[in-house]
Coordinates of C-alpha atoms and ligand atoms in Angstrom, one line a residue:
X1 CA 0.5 6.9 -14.7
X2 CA 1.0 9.7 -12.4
X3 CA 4.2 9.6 -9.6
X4 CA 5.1 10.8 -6.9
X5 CA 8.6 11.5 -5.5
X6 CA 9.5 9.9 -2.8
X7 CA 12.3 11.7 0.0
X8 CA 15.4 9.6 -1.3
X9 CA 14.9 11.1 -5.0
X10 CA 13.1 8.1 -6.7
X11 CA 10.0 8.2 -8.1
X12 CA 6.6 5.7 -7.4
X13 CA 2.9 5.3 -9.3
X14 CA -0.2 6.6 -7.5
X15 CA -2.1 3.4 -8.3
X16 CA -1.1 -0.2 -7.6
X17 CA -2.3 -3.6 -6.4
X18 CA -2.7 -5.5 -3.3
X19 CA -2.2 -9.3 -2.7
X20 CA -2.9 -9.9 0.5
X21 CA -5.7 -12.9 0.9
X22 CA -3.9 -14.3 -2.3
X23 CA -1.5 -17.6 -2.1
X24 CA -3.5 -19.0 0.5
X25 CA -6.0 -21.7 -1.9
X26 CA -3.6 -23.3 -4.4
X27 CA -6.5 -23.8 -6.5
X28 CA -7.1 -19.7 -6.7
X29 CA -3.3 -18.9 -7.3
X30 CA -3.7 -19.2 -11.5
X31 CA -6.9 -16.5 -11.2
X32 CA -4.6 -14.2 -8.9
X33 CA -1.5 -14.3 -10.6
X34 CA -3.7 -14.3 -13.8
X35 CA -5.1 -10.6 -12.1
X36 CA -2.2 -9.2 -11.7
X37 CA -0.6 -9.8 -14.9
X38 CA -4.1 -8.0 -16.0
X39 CA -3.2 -5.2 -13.8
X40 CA 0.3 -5.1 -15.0
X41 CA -1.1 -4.9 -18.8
X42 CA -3.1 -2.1 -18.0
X43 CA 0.1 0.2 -16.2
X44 CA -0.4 -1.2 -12.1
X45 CA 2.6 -2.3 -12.0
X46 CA 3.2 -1.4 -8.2
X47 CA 2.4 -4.8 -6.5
X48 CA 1.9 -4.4 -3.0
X49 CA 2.8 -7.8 -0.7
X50 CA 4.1 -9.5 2.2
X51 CA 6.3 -12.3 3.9
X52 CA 2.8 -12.5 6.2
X53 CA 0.6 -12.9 3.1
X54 CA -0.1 -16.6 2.6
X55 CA 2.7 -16.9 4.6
X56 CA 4.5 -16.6 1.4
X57 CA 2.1 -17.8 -0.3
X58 CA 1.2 -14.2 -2.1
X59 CA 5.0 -13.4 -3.2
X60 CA 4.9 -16.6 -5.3
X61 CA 1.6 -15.3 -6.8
X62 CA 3.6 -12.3 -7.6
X63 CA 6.7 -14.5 -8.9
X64 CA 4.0 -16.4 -11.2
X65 CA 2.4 -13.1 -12.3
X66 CA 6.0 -11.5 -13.5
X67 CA 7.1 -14.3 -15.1
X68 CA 9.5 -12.9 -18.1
X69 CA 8.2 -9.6 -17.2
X70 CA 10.1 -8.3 -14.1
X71 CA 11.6 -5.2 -15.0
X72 CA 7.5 -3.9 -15.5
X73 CA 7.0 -4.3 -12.3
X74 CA 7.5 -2.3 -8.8
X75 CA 7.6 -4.8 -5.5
X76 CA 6.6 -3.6 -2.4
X77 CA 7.1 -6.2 0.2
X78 CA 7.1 -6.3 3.7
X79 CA 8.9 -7.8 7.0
X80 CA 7.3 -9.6 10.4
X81 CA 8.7 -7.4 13.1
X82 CA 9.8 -10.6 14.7
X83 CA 12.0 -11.1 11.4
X84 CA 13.4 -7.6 12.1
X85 CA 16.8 -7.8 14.1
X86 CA 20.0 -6.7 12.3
X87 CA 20.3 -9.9 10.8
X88 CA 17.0 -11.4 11.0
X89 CA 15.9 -9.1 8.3
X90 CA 18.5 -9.9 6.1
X91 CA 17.4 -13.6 6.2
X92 CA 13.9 -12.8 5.8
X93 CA 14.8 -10.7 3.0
X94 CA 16.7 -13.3 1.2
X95 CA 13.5 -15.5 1.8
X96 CA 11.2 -13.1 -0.1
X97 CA 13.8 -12.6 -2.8
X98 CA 13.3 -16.3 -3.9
X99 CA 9.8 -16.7 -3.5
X100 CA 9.6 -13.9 -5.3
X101 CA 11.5 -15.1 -8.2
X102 CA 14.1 -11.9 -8.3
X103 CA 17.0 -10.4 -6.9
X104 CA 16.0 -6.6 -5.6
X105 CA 12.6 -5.5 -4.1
X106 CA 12.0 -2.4 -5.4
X107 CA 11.0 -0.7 -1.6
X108 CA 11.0 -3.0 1.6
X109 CA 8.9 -2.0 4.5
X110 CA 8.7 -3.0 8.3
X111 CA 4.8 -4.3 8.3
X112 CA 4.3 -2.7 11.7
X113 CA 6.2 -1.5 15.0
X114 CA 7.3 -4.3 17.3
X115 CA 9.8 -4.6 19.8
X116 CA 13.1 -4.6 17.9
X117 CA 15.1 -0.8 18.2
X118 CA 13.9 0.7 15.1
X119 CA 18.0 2.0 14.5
X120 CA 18.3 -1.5 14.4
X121 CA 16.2 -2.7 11.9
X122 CA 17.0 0.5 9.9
X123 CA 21.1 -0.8 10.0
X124 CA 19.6 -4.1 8.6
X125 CA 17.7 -2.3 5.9
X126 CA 21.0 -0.1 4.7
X127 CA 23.0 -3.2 4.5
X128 CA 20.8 -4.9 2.1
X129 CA 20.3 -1.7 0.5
X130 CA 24.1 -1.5 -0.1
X131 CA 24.1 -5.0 -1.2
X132 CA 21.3 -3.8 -3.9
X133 CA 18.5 -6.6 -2.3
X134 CA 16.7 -3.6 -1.8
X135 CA 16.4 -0.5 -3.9
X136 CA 14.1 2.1 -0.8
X137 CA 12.8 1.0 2.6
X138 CA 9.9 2.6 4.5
X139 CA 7.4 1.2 7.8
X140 CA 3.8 1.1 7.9
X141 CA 1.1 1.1 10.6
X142 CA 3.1 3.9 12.2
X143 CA 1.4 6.3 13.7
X144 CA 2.2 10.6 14.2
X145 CA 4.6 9.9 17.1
X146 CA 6.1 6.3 15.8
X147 CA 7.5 7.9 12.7
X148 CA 9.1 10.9 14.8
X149 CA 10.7 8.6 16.5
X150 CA 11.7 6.5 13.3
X151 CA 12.6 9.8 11.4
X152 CA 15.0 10.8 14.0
X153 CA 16.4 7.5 14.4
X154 CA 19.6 6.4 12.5
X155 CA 18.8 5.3 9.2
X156 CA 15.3 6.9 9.4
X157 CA 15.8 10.0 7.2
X158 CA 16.4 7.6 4.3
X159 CA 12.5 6.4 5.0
X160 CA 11.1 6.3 1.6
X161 CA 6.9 5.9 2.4
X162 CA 4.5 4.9 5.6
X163 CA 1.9 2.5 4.4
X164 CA -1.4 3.1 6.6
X165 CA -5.1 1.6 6.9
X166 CA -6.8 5.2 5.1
X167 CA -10.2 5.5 2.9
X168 CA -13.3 7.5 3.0
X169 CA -14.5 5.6 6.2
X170 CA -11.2 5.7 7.5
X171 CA -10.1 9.2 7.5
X172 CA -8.5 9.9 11.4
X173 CA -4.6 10.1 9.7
X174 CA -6.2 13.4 7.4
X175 CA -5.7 14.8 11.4
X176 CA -1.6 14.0 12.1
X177 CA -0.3 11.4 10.2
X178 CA -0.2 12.3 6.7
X179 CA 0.2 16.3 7.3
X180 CA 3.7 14.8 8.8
X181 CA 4.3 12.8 5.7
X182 CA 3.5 15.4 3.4
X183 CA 5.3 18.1 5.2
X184 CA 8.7 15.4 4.5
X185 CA 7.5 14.7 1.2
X186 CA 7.0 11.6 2.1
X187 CA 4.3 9.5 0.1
X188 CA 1.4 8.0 2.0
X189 CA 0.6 4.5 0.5
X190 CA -3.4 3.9 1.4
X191 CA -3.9 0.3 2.0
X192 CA -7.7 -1.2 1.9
X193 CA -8.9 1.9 0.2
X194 CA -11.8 0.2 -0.5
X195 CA -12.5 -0.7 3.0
X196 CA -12.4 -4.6 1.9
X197 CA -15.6 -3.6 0.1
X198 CA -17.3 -2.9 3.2
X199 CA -18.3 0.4 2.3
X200 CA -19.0 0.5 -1.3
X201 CA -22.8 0.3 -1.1
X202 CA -23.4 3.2 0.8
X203 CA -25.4 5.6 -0.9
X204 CA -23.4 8.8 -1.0
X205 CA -20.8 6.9 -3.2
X206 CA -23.6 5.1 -5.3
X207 CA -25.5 8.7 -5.6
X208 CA -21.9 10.0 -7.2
X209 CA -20.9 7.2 -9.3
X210 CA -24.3 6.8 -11.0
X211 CA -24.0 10.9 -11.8
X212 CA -20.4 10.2 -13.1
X213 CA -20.8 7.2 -15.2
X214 CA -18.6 5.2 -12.4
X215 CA -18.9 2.8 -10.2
X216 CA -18.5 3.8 -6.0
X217 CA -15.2 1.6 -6.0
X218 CA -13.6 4.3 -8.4
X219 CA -15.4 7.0 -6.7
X220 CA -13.7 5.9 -3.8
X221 CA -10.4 5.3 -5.0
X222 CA -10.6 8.7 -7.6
X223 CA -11.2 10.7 -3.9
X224 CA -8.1 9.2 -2.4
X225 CA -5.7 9.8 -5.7
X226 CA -7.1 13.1 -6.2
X227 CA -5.3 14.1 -2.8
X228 CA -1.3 15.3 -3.1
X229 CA 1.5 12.6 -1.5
X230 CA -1.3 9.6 -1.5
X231 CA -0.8 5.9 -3.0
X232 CA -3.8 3.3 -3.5
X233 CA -2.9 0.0 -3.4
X234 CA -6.3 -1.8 -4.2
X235 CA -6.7 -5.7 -4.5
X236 CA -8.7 -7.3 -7.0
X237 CA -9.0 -10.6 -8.0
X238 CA -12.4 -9.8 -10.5
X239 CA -11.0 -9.1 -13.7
X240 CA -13.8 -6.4 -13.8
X241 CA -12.4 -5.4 -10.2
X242 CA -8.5 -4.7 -12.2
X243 CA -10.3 -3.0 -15.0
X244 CA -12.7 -0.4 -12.7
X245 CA -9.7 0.0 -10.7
X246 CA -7.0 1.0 -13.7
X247 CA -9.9 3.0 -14.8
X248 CA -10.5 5.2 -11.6
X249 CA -7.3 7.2 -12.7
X250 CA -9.5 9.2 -15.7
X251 CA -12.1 9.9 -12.9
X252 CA -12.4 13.7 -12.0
X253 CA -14.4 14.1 -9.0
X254 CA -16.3 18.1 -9.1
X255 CA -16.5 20.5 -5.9
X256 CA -19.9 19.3 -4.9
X257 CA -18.7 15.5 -5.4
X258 CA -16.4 15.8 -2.5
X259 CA -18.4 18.3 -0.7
X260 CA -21.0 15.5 -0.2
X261 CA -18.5 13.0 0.2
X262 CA -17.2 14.9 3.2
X263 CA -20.9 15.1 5.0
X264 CA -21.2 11.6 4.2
X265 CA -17.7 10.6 5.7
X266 CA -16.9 13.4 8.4
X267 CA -13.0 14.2 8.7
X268 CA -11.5 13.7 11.6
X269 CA -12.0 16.5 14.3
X270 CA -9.5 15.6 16.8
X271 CA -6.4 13.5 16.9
X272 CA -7.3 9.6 17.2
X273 CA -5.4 6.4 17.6
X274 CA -4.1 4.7 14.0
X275 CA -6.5 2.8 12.7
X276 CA -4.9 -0.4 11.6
X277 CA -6.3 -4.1 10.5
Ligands
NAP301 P1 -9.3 -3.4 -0.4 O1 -8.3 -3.3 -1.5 O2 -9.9 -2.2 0.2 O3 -10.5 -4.3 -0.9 C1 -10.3 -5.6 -1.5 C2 -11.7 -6.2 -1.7 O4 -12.4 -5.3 -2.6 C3 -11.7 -7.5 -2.4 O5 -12.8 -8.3 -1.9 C4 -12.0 -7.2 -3.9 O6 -12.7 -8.3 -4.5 C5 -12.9 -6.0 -3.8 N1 -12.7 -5.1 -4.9 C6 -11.6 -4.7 -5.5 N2 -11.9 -3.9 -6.5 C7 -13.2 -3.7 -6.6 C8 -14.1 -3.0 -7.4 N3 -13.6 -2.2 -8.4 N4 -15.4 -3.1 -7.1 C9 -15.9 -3.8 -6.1 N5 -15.1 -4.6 -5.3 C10 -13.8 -4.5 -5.5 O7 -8.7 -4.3 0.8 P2 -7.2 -4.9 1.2 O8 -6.9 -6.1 0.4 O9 -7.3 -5.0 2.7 O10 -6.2 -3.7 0.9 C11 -5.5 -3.6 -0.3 C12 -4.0 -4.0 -0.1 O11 -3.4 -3.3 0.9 C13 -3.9 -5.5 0.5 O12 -4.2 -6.4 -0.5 C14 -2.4 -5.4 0.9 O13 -1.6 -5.5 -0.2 C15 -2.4 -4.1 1.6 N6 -2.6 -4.1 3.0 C16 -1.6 -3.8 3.9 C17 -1.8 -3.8 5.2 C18 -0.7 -3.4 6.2 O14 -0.8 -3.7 7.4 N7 0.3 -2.8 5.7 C19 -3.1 -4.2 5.8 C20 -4.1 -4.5 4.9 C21 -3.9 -4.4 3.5 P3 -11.9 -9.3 -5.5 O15 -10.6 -9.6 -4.9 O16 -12.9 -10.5 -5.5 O17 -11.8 -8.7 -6.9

């Protein structure tokens, strides 16, 4: 598995899973947690989650899923910005920490801006960082000017990743956003890179995967990891979904693959809005 490094000195994979949707039908949690343990055999051990997912729900997948095999794993979860006061994300955090079944996420992000002072949440973030609840912290759904702002603030030069809405159909942060990141070495973690499916049976992406042997899912996650500083987080409950996805890291894509990827899905021309869902 290829890494990246991320600003503080650690290291993360360029391919992971997603959970969100999962924990919400008791009856589905066996097949998810069943998935990810898939994943995890075949070297996704980055597990992408959330206090919001399932409202819970999703960490305990993730708890059921590492079961006996913890130290394979990498956690991402995430806080509520209304759980994000000084001490309101330490409780939330402690919440996540038994759901999920462990005592450290491996990198803790604030799910998106709200109205707490971002110096404060950051203070709440080094404390459980100091306390060793949390190994990095990062934000996501920030956009250019939000992670100014965050990077200048107190505790923000410690910011370890922004997690952000980016795929072939959503390309608008190629314009700001992840220049900015890349420029602080800061890894871009992609999150529905397969647009929720939405755009995997348009024909450029079939056209290239049938010429490759692939399928347009890893066509379109083989375009994103091909790019320096970018993470894929892709969910999957379909076994076949985990394997494709673990398989997208052998996919080279040519000159002319991502020539007609890029007439097919324009890059941004102009600075837009953050996309987000
Ligand atoms: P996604 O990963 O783009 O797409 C998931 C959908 O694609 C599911 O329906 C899945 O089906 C299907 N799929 C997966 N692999 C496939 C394959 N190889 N071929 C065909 N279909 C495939 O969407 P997402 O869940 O929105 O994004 C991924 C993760 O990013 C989330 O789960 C979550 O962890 C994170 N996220 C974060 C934010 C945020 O605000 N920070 C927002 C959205 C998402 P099956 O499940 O049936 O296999």
């Amino acid at each position: 598995m290829r890494r990246l490094s991320m600003p503080g000195g650690r290291s993360i994979a360029v391919l992971g899973q997603g959970t969100w949707n999962m924990g919400e039908d008791p009856t589905e949690q066996q097949r998810e947690a069943n998935a990810l343990r898939l994943g995890l055999d075949l070297g996704l051990g980055l597990i992408d989650t959330a206090e919001m997912y399932g409202e819970g729900g999703a960490e305990q997948v993730v708890a059921a899923a590492l079961a006996g095999r913890r130290d394979e794993a990498y956690i991402v979860s995430k806080v509520y910005p209304h759980n994000a006061g000084l001490r309101a994300v330490q409780q939330a955090c402690e919440r996540s920490l038994r759901r999920l079944n462990t005592d450290r996420i491996d990198l803790y992000l604030l799910h998106w801006r709200g109205d707490v002072p971002l110096a404060e949440t950051f203070a709440g973030f080094a404390a459980l960082k100091a306390a060793g609840k949390i190994v990095d912290y990062g934000v996501s759904n920030f956009d250019r000017d939000d992670l100014v702002e965050a990077h200048a603030s107190a505790g923000g030069a410690a910011l370890a990743v922004n997690q952000v809405l980016y795929n072939l159909a959503r390309r608008g942060i190629e314009w700001d956003v992840l220049p900015w990141c890349r420029q602080q070495r800061m890894p871009l973690m992609a999150y529905s890179p397969l647009e929720q499916g939405g755009m995997l049976g348009h024909a450029t992406l079939r056209a290239i995967a049938s010429l490759r042997g692939a399928t347009p899912a890893q066509v379109a996650l083989a375009w994103l990891l091909r790019q320096d500083g970018v993470v894929a987080i892709p969910k999957a409950v379909e076994a076949r979904h985990v394997r494709e996805n673990a398989a997208a890291l052998q996919l080279q894509l040519g000159s002319e693959d991502l020539a007609a990827l890029d007439a097919a899905f324009a890059p941004p021309r102009r600075a837009t809005p953050l996309a987000m869902r």
